[in-house]
mmCIF file of C-alpha atoms and ligand atoms in Angstrom:
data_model
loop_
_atom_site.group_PDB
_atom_site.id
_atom_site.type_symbol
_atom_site.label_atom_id
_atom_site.label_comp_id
_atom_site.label_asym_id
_atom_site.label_seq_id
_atom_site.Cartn_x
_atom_site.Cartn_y
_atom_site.Cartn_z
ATOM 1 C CA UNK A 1330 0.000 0.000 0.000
ATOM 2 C CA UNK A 1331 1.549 3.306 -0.987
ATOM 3 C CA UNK A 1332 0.089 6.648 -0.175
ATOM 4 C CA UNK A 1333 1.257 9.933 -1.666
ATOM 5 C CA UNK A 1334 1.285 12.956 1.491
ATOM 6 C CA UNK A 1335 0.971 16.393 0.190
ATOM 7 C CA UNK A 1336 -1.158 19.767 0.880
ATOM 8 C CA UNK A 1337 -1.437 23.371 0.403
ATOM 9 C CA UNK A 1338 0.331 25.148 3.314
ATOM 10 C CA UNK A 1339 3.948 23.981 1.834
ATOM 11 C CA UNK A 1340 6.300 21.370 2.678
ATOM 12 C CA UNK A 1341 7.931 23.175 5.725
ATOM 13 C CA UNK A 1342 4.019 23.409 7.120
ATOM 14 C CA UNK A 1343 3.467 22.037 10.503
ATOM 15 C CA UNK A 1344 0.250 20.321 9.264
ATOM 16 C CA UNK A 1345 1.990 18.104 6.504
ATOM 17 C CA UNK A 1346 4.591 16.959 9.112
ATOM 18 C CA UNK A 1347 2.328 15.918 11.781
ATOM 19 C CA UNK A 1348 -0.041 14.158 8.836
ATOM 20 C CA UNK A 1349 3.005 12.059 7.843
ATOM 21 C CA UNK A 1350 3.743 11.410 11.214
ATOM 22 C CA UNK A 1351 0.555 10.144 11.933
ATOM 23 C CA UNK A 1352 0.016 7.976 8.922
ATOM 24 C CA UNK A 1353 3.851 6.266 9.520
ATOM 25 C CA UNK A 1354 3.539 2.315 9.627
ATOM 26 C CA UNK A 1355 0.504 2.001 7.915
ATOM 27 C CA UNK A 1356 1.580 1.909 4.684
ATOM 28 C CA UNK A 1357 4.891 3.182 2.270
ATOM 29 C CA UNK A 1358 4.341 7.020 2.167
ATOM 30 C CA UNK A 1359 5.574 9.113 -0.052
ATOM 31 C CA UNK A 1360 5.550 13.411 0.423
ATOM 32 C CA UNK A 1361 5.179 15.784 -2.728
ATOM 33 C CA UNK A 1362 4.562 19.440 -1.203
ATOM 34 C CA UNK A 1363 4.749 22.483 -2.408
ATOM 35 C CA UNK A 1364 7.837 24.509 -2.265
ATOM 36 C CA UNK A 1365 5.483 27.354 -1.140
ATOM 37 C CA UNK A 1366 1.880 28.240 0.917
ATOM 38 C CA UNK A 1367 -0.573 28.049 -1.854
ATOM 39 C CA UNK A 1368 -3.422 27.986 -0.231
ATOM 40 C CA UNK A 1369 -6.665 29.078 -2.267
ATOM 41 C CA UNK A 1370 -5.086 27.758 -5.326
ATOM 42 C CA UNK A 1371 -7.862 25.483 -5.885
ATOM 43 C CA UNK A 1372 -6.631 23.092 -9.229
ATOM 44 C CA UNK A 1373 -4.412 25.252 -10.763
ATOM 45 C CA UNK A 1374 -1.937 23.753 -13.069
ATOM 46 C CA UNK A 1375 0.879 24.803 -14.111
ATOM 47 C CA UNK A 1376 1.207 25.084 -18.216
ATOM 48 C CA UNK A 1377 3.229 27.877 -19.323
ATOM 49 C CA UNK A 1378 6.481 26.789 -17.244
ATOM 50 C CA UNK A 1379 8.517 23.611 -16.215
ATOM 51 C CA UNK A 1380 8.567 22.195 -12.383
ATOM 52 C CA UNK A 1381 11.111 21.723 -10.669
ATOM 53 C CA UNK A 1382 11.328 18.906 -7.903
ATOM 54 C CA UNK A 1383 13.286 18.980 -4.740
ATOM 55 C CA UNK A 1384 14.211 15.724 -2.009
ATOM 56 C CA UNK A 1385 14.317 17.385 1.330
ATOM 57 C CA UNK A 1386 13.837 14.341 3.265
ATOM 58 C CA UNK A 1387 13.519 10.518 2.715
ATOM 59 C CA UNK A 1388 10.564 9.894 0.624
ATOM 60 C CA UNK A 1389 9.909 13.415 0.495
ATOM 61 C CA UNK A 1390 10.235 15.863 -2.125
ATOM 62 C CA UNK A 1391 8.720 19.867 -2.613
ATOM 63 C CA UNK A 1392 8.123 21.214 -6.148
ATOM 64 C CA UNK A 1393 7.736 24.590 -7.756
ATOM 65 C CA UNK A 1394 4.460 24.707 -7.707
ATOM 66 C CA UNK A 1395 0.750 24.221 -7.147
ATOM 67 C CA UNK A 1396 -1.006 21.215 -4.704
ATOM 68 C CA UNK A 1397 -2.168 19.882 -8.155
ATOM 69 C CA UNK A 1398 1.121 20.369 -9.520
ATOM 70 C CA UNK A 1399 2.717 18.070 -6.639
ATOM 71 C CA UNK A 1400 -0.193 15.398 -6.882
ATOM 72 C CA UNK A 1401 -0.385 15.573 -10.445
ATOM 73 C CA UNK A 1402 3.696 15.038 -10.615
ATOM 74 C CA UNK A 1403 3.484 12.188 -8.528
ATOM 75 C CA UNK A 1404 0.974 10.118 -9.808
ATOM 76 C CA UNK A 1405 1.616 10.945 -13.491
ATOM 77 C CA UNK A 1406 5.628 9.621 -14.022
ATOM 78 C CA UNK A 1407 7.649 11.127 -11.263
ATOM 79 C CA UNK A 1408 7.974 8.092 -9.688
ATOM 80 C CA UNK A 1409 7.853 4.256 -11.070
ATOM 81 C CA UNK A 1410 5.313 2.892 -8.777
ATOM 82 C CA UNK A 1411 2.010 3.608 -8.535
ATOM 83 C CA UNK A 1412 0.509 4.680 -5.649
ATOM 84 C CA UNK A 1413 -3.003 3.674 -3.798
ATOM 85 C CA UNK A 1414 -4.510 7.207 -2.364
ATOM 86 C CA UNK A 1415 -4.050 10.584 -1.859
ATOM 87 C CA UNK A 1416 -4.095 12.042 1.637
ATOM 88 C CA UNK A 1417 -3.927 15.849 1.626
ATOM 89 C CA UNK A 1418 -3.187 17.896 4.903
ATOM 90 C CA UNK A 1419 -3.414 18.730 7.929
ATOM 91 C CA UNK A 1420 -4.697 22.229 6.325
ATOM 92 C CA UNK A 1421 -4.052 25.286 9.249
ATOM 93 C CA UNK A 1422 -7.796 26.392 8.824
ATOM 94 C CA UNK A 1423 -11.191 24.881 8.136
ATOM 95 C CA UNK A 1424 -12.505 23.573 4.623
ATOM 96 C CA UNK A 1425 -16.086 23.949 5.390
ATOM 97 C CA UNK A 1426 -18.674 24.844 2.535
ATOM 98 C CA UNK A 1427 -17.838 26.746 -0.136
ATOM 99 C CA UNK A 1428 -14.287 27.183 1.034
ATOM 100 C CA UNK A 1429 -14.084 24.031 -1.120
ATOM 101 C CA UNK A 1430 -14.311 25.523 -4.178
ATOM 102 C CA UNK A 1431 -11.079 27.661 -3.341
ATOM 103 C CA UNK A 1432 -9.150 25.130 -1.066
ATOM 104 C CA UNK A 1433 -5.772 23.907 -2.635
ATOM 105 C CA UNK A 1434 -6.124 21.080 0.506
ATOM 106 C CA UNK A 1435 -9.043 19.826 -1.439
ATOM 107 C CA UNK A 1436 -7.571 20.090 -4.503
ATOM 108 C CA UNK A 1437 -4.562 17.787 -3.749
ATOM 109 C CA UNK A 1438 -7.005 15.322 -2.646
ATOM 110 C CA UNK A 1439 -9.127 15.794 -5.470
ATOM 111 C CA UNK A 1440 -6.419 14.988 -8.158
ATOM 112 C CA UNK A 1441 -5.495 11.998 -6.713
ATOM 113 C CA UNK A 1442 -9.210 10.724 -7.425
ATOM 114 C CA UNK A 1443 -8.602 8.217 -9.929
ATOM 115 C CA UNK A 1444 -6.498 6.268 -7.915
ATOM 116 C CA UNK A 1445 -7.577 2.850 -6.155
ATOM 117 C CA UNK A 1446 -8.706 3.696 -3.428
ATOM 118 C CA UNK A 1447 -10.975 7.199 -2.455
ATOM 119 C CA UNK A 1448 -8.832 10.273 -1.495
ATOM 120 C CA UNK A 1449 -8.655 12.614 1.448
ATOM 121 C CA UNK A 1450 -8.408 16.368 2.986
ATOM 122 C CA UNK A 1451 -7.564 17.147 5.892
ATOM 123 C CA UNK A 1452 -8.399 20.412 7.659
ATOM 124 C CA UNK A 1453 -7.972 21.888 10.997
ATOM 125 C CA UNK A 1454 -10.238 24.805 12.424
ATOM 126 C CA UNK A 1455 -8.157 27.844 13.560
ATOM 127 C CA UNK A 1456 -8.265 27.975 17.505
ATOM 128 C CA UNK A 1457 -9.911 31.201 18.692
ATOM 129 C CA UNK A 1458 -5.976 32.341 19.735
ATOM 130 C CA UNK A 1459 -2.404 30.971 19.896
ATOM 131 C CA UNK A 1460 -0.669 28.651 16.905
ATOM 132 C CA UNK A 1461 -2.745 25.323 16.215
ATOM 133 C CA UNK A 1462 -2.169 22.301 17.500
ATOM 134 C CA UNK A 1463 -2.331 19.219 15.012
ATOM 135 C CA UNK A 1464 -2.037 16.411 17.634
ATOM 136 C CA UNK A 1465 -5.998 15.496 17.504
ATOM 137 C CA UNK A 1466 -6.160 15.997 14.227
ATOM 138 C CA UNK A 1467 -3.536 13.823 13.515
ATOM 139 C CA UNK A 1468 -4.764 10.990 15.619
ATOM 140 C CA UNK A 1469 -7.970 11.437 13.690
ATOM 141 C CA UNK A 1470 -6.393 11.358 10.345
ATOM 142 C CA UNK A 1471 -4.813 8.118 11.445
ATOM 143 C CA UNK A 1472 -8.313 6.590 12.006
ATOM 144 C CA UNK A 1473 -9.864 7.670 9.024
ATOM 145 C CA UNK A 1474 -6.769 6.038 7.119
ATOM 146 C CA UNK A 1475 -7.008 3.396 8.727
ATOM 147 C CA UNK A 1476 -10.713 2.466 8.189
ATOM 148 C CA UNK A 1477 -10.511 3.144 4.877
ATOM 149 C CA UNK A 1478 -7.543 0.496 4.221
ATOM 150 C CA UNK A 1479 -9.515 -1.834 5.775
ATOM 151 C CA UNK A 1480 -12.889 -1.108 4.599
ATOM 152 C CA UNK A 1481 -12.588 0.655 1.173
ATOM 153 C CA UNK A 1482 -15.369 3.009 -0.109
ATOM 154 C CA UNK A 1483 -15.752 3.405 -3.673
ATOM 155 C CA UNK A 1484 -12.587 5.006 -5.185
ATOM 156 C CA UNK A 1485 -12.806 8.656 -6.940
ATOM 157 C CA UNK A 1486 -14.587 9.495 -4.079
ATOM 158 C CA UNK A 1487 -13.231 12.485 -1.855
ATOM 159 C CA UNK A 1488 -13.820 12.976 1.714
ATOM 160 C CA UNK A 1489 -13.353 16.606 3.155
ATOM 161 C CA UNK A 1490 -12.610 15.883 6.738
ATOM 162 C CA UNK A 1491 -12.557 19.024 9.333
ATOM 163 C CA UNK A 1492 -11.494 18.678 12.860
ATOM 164 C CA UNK A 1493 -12.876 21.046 15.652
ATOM 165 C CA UNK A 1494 -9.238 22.471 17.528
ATOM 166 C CA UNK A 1495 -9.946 20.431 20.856
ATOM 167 C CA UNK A 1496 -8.356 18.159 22.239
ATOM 168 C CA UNK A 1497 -8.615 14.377 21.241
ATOM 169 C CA UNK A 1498 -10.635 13.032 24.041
ATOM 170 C CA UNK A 1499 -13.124 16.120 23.982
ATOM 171 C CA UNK A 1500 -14.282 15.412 20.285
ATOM 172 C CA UNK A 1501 -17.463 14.246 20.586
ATOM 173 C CA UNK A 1502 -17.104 11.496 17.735
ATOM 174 C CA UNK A 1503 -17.596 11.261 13.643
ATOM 175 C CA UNK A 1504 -20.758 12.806 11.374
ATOM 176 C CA UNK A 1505 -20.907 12.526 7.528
ATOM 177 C CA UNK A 1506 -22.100 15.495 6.375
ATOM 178 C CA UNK A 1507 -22.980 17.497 3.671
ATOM 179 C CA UNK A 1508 -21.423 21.030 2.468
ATOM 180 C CA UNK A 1509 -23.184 24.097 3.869
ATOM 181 C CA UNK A 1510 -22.551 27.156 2.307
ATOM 182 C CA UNK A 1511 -21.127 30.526 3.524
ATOM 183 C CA UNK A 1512 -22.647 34.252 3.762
ATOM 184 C CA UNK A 1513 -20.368 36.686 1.121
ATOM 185 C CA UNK A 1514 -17.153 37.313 1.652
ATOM 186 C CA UNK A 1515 -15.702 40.599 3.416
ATOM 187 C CA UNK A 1516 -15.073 43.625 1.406
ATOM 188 C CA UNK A 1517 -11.654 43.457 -0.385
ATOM 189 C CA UNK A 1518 -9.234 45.119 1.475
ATOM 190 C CA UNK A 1519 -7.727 48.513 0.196
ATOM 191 C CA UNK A 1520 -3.902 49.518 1.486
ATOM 192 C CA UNK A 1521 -0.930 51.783 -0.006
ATOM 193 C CA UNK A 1522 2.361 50.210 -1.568
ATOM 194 C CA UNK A 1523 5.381 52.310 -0.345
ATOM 195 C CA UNK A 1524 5.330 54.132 -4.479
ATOM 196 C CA UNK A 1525 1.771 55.202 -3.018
ATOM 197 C CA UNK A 1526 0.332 52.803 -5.311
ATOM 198 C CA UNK A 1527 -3.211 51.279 -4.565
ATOM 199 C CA UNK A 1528 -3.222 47.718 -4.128
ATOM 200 C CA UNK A 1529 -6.010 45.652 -2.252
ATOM 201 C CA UNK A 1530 -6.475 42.281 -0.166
ATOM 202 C CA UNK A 1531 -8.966 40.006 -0.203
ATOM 203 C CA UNK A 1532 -11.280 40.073 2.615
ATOM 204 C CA UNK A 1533 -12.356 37.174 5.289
ATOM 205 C CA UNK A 1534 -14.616 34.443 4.227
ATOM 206 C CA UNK A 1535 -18.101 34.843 5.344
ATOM 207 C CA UNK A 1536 -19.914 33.179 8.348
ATOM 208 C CA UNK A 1537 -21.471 30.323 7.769
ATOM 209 C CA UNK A 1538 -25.469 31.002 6.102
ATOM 210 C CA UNK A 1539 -26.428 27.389 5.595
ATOM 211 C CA UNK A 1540 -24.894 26.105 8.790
ATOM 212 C CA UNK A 1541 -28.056 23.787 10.279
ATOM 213 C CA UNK A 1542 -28.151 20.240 11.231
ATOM 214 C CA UNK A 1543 -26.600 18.004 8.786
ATOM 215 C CA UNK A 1544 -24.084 20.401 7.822
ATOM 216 C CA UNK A 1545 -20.262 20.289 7.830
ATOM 217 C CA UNK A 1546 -20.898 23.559 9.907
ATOM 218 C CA UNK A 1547 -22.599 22.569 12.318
ATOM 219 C CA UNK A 1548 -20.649 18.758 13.224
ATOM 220 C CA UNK A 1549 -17.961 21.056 13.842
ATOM 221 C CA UNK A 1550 -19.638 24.023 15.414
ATOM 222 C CA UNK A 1551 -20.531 21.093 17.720
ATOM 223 C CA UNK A 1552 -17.199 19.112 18.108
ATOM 224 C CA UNK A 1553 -17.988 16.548 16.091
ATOM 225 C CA UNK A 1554 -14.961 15.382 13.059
ATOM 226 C CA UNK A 1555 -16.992 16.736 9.668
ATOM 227 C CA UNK A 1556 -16.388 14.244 7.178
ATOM 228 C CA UNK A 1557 -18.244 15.054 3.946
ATOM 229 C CA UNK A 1558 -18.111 12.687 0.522
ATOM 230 C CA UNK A 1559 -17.532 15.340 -2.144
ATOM 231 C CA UNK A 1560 -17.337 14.529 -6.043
ATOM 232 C CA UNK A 1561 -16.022 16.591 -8.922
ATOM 233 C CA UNK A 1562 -19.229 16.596 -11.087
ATOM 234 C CA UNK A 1563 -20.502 20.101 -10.687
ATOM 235 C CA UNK A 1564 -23.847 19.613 -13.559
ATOM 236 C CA UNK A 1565 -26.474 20.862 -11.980
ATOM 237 C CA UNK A 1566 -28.377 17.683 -13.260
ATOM 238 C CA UNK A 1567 -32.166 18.691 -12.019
ATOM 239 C CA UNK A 1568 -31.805 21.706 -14.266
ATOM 240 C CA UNK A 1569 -30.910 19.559 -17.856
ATOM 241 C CA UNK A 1570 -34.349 19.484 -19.198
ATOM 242 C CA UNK A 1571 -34.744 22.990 -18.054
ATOM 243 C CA UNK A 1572 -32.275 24.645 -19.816
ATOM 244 C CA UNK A 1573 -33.009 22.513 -23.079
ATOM 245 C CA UNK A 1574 -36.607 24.071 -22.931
ATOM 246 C CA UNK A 1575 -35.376 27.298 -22.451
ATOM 247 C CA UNK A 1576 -33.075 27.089 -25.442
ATOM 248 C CA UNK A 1577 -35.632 25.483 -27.690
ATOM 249 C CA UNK A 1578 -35.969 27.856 -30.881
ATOM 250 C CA UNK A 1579 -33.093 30.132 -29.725
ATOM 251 C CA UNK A 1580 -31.616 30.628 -33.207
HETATM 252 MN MN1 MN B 290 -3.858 26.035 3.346
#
């Protein structure tokens, strides 16, 4: 059994190391990080330039670019074996909702999707103050692992996996989920550059909107482990015959 560690934070990341550590001795692991953070890269690829790929450790290797650039490296002739799963993580910050849709955690996870077994992210909630701490979530990353090794689910399936910042013994269990969704995002950001430039950041996420019962929100809201089967098809299949009415004698 070979899995293939990577995420979004970078390869120096406390998250990545404490995944690694946490997954050692249940299978052949293998690290492919980025050389830098790139979170809310979602699945960018990189086209218009070469890669380059680093060992910094045994088994472990950065590259000059994004979490789909690592996976994608990996898994497509980087190496000659082949490897079972993708486990992407620990992320410093929750995936939760839409955050998805930006999350280079999830991305890693999702590009390993065609692999034999189903892949997964792994993300931490920010404590309220101080620097995280990864040990829970590593020991829950472990059991997740580990139940899927011994009791596959269907492969190119993804689960997004967030862990409340507590400590092990005060999480109050597992919950499969479904996404909720967030409220907009902050107003960008507006600051100076020191040629009295205008330049702007990108605001906070938004609280959660559809947070209720059944959401990823809410397991981890109340200290449950979120762990919530995503897949990649995005049709909006309900609205097919829809849509062809609407076009019918368009031109
Ligand atoms: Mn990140």
């Amino acid at each position: 059994m070979k899995i293939l560690v990577s995420n979004d934070d970078g390869y120096r990341a406390p998250g990545i190391t404490a995944l690694r550590g946490a997954l050692e001795g249940l299978a052949e692991l293998t690290t492919v990080a980025p050389e830098r953070n790139h979170s809310g890269a979602s699945n960018a690829l990189t086209l218009e330039m070469p890669l380059r790929v680093t060992e910094f450790g045994p088994d472990a290797w950065f590259v000059s670019g994004t979490p789909t650039d690592c996976v994608h490296l990996a898994i497509s002739g980087l190496f000659e074996h082949e490897h079972d799963m993708v486990v992407s993580g620990i992320n410093n910050g929750e995936n939760l909702g839409d955050d998805v849709l930006y999350s280079g955690t999830v991305a890693a996870a999702i590009e390993g999707r065609f692999l034999g077994l189903p892949t997964v992210a792994f993300s931490l909630r920010r404590p309220a103050e101080g620097e995280p701490d990864f040990s829970a979530a590593a020991r829950v990353a472990r059991l997740v692992v580990q139940r899927l090794l011994e009791s596959p689910l269907e492969r190119t399936m993804i689960l997004n996996v967030n862990v409340p910042h507590l400590p092990f013994e005060r999480l109050r269990g597992f919950r499969s989920t479904r996404l909720g969704a967030r409220h907009r995002s902050d107003r960008i950001i507006p600051a100076t550059d020191p040629r009295g430039r205008k330049m702007w950041w990108v605001g906070a996420a938004g609280e959660g909107e559809d947070d209720g019962p059944g959401t990823d929100f809410h397991a981890v809201a109340e200290g449950f482990v979120s762990v919530t089967p995503l897949q990649v098809d995005l049709t909006r299949h309900a609205a097919i015959d829809p849509v062809a009415r609407w076009l019918d004698g368009i031109g």
